PDB file of C-alpha atoms and ligand atoms in Angstrom:
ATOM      1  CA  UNK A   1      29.768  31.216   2.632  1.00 64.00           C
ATOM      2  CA  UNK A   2      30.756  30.970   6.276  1.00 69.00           C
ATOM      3  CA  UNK A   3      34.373  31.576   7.010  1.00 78.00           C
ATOM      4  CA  UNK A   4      36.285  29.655  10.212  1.00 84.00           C
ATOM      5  CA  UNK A   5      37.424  32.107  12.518  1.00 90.00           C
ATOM      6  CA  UNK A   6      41.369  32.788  12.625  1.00 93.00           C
ATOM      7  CA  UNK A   7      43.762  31.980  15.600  1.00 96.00           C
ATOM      8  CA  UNK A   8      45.630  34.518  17.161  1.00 97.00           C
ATOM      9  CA  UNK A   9      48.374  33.574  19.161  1.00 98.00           C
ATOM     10  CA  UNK A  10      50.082  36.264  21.556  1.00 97.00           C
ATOM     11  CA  UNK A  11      53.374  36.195  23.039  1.00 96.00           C
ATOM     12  CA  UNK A  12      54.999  39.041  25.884  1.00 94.00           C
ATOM     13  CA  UNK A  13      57.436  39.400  27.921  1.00 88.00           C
ATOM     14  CA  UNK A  14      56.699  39.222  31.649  1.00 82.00           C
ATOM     15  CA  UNK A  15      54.964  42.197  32.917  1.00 80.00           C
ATOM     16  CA  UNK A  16      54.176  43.183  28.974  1.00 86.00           C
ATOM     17  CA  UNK A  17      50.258  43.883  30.524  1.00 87.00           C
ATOM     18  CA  UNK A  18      48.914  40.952  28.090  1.00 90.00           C
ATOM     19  CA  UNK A  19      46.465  39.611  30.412  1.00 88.00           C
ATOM     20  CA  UNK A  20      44.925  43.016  30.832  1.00 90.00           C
ATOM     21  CA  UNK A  21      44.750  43.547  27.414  1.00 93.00           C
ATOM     22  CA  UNK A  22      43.414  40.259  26.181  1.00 93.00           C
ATOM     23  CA  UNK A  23      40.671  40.801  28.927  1.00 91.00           C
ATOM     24  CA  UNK A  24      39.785  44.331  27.229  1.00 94.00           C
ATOM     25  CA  UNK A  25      39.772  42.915  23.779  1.00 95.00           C
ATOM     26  CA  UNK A  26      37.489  40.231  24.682  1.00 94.00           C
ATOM     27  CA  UNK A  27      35.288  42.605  26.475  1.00 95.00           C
ATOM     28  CA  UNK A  28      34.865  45.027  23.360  1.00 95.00           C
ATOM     29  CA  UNK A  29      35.063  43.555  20.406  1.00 95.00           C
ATOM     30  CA  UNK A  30      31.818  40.480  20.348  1.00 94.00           C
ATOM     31  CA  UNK A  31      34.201  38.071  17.373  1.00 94.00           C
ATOM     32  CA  UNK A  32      37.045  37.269  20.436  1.00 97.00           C
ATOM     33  CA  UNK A  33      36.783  34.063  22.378  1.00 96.00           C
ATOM     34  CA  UNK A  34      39.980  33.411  24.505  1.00 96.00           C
ATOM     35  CA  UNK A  35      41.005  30.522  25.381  1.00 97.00           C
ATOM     36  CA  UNK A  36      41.453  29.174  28.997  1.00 97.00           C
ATOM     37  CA  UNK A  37      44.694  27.352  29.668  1.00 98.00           C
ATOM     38  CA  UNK A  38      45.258  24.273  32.306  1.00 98.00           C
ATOM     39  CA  UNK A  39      48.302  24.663  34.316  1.00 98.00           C
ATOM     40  CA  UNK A  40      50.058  23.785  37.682  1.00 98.00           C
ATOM     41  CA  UNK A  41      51.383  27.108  38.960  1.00 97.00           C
ATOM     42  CA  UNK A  42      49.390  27.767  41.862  1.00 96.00           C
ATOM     43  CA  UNK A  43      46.570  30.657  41.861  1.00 96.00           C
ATOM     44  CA  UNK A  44      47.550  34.380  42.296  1.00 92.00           C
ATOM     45  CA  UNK A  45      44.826  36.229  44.290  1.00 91.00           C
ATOM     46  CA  UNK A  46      42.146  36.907  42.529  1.00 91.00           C
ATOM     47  CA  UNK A  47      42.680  34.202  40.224  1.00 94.00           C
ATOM     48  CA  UNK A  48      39.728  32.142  39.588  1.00 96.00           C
ATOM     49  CA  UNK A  49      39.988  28.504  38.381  1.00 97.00           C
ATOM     50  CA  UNK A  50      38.058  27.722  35.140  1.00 97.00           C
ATOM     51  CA  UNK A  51      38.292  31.058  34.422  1.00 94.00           C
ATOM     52  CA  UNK A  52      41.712  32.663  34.556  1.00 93.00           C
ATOM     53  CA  UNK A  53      43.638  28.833  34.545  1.00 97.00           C
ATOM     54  CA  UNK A  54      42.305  25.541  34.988  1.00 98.00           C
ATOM     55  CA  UNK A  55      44.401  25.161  37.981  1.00 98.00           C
ATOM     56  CA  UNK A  56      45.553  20.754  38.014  1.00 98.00           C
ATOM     57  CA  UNK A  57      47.913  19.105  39.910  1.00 98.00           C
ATOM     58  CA  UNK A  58      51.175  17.573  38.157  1.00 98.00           C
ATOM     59  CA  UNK A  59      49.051  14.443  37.765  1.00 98.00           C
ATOM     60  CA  UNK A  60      45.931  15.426  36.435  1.00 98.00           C
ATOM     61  CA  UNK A  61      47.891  17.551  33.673  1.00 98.00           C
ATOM     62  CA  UNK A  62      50.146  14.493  32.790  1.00 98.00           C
ATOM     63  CA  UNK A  63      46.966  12.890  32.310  1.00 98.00           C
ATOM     64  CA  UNK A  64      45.662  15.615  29.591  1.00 98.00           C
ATOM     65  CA  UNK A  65      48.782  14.815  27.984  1.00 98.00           C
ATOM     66  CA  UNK A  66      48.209  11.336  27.789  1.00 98.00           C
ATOM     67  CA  UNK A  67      44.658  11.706  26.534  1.00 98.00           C
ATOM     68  CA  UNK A  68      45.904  14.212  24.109  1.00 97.00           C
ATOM     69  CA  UNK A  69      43.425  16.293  25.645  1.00 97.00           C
ATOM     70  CA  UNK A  70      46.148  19.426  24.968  1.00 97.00           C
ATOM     71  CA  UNK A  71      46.249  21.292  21.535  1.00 97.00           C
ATOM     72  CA  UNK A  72      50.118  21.974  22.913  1.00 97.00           C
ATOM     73  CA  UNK A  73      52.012  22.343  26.162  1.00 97.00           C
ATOM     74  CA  UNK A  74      55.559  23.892  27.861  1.00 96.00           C
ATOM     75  CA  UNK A  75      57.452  23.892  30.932  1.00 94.00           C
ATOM     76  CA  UNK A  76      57.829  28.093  32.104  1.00 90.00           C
ATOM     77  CA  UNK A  77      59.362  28.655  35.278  1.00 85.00           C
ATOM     78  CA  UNK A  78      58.865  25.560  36.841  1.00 92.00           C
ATOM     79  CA  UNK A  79      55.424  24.623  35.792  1.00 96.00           C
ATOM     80  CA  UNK A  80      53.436  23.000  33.340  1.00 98.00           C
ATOM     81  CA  UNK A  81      51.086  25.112  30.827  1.00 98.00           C
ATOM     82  CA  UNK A  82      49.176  24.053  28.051  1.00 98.00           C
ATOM     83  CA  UNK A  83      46.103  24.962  26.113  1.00 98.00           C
ATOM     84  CA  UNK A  84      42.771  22.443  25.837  1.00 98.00           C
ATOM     85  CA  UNK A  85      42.663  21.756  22.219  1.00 96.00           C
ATOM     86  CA  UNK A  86      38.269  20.620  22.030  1.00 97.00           C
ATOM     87  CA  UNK A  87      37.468  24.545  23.177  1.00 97.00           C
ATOM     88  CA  UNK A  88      40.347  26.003  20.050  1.00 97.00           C
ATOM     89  CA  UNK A  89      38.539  23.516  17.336  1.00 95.00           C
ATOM     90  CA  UNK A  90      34.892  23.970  18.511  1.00 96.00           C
ATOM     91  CA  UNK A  91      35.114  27.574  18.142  1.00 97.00           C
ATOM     92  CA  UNK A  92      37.133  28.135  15.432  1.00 94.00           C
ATOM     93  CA  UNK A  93      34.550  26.430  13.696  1.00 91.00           C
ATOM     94  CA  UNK A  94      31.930  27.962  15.021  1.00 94.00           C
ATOM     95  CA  UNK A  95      33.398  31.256  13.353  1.00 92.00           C
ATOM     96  CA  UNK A  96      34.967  33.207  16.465  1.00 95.00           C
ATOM     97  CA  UNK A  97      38.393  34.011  16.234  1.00 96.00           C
ATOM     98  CA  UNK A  98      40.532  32.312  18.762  1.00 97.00           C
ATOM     99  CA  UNK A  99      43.309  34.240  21.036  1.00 97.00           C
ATOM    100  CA  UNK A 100      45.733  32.172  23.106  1.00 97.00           C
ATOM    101  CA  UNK A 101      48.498  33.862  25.066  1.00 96.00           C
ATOM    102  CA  UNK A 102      50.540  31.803  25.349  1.00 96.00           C
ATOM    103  CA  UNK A 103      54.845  31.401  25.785  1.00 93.00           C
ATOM    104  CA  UNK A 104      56.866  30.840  22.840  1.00 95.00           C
ATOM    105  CA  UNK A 105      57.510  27.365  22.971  1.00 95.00           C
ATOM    106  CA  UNK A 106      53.849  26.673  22.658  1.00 96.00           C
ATOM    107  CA  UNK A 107      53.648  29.185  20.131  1.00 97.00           C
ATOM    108  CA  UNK A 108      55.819  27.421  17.566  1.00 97.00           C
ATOM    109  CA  UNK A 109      54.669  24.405  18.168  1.00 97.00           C
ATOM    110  CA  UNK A 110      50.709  26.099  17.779  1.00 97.00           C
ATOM    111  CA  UNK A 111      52.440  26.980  14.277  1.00 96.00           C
ATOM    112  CA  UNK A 112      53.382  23.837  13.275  1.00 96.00           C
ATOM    113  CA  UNK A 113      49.674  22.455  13.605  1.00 93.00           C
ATOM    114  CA  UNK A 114      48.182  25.732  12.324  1.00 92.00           C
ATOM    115  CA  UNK A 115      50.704  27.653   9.237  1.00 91.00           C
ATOM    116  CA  UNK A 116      47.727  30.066   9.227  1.00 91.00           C
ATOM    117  CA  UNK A 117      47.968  31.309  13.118  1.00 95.00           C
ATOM    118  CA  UNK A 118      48.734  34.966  13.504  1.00 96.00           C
ATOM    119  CA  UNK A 119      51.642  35.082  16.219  1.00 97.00           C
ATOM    120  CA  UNK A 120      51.662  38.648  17.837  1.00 97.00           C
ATOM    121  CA  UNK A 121      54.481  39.521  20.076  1.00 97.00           C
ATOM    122  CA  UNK A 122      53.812  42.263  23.160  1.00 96.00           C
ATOM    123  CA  UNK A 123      56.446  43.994  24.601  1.00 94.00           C
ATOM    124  CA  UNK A 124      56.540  47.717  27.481  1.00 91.00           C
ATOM    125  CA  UNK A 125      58.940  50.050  26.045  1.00 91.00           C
ATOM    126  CA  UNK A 126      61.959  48.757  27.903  1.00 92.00           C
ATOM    127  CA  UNK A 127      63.615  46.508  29.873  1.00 92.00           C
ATOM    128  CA  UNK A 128      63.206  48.650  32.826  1.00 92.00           C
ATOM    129  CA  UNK A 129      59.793  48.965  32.826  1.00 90.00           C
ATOM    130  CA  UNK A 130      59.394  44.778  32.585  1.00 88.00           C
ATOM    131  CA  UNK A 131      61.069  44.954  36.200  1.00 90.00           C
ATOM    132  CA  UNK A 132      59.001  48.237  37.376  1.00 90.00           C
ATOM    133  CA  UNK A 133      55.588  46.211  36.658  1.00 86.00           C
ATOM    134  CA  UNK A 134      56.647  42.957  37.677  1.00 85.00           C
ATOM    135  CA  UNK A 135      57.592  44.721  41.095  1.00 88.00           C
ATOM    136  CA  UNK A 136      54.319  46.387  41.382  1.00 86.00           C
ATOM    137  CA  UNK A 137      52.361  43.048  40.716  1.00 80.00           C
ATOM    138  CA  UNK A 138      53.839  42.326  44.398  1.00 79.00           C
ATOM    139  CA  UNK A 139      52.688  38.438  43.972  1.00 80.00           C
ATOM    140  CA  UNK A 140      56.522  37.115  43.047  1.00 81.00           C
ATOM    141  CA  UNK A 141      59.761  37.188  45.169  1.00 88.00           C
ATOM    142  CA  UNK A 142      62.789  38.791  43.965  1.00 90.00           C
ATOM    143  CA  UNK A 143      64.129  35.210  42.605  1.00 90.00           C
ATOM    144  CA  UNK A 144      60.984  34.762  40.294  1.00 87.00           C
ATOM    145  CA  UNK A 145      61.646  37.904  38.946  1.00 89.00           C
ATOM    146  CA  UNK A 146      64.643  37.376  37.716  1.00 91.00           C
ATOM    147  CA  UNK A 147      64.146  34.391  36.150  1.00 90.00           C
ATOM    148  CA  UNK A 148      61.305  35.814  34.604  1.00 87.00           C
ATOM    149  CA  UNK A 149      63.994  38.052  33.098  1.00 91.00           C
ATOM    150  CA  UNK A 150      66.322  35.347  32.289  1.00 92.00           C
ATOM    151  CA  UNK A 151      63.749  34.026  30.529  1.00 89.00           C
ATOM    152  CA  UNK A 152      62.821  37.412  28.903  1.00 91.00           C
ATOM    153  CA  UNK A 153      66.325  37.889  27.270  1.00 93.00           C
ATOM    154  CA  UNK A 154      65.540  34.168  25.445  1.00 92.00           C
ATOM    155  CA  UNK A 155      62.040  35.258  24.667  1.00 93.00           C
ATOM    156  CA  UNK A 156      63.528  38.906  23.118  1.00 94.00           C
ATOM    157  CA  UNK A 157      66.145  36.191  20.565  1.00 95.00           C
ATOM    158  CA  UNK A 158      63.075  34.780  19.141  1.00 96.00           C
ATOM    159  CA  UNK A 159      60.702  37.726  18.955  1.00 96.00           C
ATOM    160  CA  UNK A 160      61.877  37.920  14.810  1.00 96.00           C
ATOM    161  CA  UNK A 161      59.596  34.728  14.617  1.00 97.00           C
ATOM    162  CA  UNK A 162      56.417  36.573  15.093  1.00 97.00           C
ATOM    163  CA  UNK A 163      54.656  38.435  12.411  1.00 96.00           C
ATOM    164  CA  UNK A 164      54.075  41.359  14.454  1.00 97.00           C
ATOM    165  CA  UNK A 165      55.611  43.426  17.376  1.00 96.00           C
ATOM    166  CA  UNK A 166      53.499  45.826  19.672  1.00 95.00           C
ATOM    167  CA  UNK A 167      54.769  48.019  22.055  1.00 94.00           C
ATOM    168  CA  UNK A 168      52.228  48.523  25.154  1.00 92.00           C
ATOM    169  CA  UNK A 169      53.238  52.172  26.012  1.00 91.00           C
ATOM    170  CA  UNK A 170      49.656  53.256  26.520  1.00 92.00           C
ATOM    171  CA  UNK A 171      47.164  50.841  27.084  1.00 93.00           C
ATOM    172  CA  UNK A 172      44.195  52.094  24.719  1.00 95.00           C
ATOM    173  CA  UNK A 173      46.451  52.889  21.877  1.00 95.00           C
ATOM    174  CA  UNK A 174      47.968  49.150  22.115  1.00 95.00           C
ATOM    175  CA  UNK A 175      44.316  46.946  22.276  1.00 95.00           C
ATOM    176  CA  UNK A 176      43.590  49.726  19.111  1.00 95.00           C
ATOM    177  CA  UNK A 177      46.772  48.542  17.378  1.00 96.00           C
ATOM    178  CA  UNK A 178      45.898  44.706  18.433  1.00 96.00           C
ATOM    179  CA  UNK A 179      42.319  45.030  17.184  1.00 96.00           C
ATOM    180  CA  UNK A 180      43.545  46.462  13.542  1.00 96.00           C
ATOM    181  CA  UNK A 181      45.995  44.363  12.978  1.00 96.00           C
ATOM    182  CA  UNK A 182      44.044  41.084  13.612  1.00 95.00           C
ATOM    183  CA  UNK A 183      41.510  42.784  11.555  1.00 94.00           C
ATOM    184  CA  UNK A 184      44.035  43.055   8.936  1.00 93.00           C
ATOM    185  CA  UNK A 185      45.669  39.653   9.438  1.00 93.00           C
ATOM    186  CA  UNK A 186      42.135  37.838   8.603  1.00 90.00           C
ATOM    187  CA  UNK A 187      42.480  40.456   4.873  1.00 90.00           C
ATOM    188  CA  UNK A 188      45.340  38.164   4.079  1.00 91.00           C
ATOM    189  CA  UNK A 189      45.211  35.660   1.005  1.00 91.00           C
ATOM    190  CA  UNK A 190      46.845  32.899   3.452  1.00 87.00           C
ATOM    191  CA  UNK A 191      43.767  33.053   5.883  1.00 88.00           C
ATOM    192  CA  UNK A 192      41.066  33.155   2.908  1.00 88.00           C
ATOM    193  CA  UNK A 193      41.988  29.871   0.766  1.00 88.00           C
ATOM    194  CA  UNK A 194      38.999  28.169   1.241  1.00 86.00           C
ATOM    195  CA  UNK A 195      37.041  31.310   0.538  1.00 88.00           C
ATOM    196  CA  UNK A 196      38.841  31.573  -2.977  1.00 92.00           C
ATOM    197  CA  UNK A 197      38.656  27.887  -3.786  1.00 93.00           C
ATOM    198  CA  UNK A 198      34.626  28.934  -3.124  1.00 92.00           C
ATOM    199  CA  UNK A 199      34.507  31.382  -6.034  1.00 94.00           C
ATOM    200  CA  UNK A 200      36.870  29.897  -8.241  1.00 96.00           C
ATOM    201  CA  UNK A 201      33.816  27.058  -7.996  1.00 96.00           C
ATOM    202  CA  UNK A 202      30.952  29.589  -8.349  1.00 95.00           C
ATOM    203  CA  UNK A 203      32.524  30.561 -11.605  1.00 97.00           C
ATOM    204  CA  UNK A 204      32.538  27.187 -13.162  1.00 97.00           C
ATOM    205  CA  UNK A 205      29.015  26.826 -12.047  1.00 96.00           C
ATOM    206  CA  UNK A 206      28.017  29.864 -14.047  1.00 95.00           C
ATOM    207  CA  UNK A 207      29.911  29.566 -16.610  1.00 97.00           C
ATOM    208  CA  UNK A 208      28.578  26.171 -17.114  1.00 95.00           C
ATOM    209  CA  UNK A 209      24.834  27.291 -17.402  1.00 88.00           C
TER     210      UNK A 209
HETATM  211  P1  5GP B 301      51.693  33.283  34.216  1.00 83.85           P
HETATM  212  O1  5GP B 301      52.198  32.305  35.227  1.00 83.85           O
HETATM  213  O2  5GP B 301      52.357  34.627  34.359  1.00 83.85           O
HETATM  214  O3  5GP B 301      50.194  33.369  34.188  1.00 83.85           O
HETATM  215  O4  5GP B 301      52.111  32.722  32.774  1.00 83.85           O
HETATM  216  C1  5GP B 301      53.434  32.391  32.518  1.00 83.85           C
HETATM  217  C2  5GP B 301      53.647  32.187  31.043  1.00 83.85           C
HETATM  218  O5  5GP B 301      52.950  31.031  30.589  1.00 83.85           O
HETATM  219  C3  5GP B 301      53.167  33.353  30.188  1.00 83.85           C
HETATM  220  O6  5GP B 301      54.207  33.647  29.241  1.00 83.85           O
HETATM  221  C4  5GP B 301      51.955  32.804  29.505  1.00 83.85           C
HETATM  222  O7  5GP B 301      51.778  33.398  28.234  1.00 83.85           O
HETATM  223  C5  5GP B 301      52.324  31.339  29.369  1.00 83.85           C
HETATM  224  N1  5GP B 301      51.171  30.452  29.178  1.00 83.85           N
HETATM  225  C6  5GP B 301      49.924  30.581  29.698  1.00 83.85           C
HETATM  226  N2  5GP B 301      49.138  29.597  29.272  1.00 83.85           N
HETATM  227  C7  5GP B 301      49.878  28.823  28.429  1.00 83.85           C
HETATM  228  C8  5GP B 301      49.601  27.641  27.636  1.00 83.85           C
HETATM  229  O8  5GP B 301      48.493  27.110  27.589  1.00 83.85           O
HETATM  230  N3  5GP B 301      50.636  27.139  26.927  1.00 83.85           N
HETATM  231  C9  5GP B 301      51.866  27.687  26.911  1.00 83.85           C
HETATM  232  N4  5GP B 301      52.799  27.132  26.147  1.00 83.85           N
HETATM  233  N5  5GP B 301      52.159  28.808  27.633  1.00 83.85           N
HETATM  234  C10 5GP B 301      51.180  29.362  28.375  1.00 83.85           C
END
């Protein structure tokens, strides 16, 4: 019996270190796909489009919209985000479990379409440290940053939505704690119905011999 792969949906406050991390669980662990999301920020350095962002104009992401080429999508900062739904389906599917890090917003919306996702909130130690990274990153002026906080004091009200909190003190010990509790997450009886509904059938059909 092959199972669908579970979707993992993770959350952080600005300068939480969830890109890096996501990048390191994908690296080690061979059942991870993550998904790439469209948006119309423009590129950081280093960025790379089609593989960090699909990087669109206003425009051409209205027109995913339209084509309901989007799984879901939010306004942050300014800008349009939202996350291809084909590449989600196709893999989940295919058996791979699915991470998208994703805001909020598009987090409870991602809920409403999928009651089994797994929404995992990331969070540095303190509030202090959000501005001390967000600093370092050197790539947004002194107004960006603070509305990135703004915007972290909403995102800290909803954080009781999630089903799990992880502090990223230390880097390793946080993609450990990521790793076993997504492991755990796809152990629960809500992610394993059709697996059940399986056996429950198996049992007639022996029963029945
Ligand atoms: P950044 O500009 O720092 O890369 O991302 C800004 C915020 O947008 C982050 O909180 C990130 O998680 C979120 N984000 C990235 N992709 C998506 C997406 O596809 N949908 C939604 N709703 N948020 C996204």
């Amino acid at each position: 019996m092959k199972k669908k792969g579970i979707l993992i949906v993770v959350s952080g406050f600005a300068g939480s270190g969830k890109g890096t991390i996501m990048k390191e669980l994908i690296k080690r662990y061979d059942n991870y796909r993550l998904s790439v999301s469209a948006t119309t920020r423009n590129p950081r350095p280093m960025e790379e489009d089609g593989k960090d962002y699909f990087f669109k104009t206003r425009e051409e992401f209205e027109e995913m919209i339209d084509k309901g080429e989007l799984l879901e999508y939010a306004e942050y900062v300014g800008n349009y985000y939202g996350t291809p739904r084909a590449f989600v389906e196709e893999t989940l599917n295919s058996g791979k479990d699915v991470i998208l890090e994703i805001e909020y917003m598009g987090a409870f919306k991602v809920k409403a379409k999928f009651d089994e996702a797994v929404l995992v909130f990331i969070s540095p130690p303190s509030v202090e440290e959000v501005y001390n990274r967000l600093k370092k990153r050197g790539t947004e002026t002194e107004e960006v940053i603070r509305k990135r906080l703004v915007r972290g004091k909403e995102e800290a009200e909803i954080i009781n939505k999630y089903d799990y909190i992880i502090v990223n003190d230390d880097l390793e010990e946080c993609i450990g704690d990521i790793h076993n509790t997504i492991q755990s997450a796809k152990n629960a009886i809500r992610q394993n119905g059709d697996f059940i509904d399986d056996m429950i059938k198996e049992f007639d059909q022996f029963l029945s011999k």
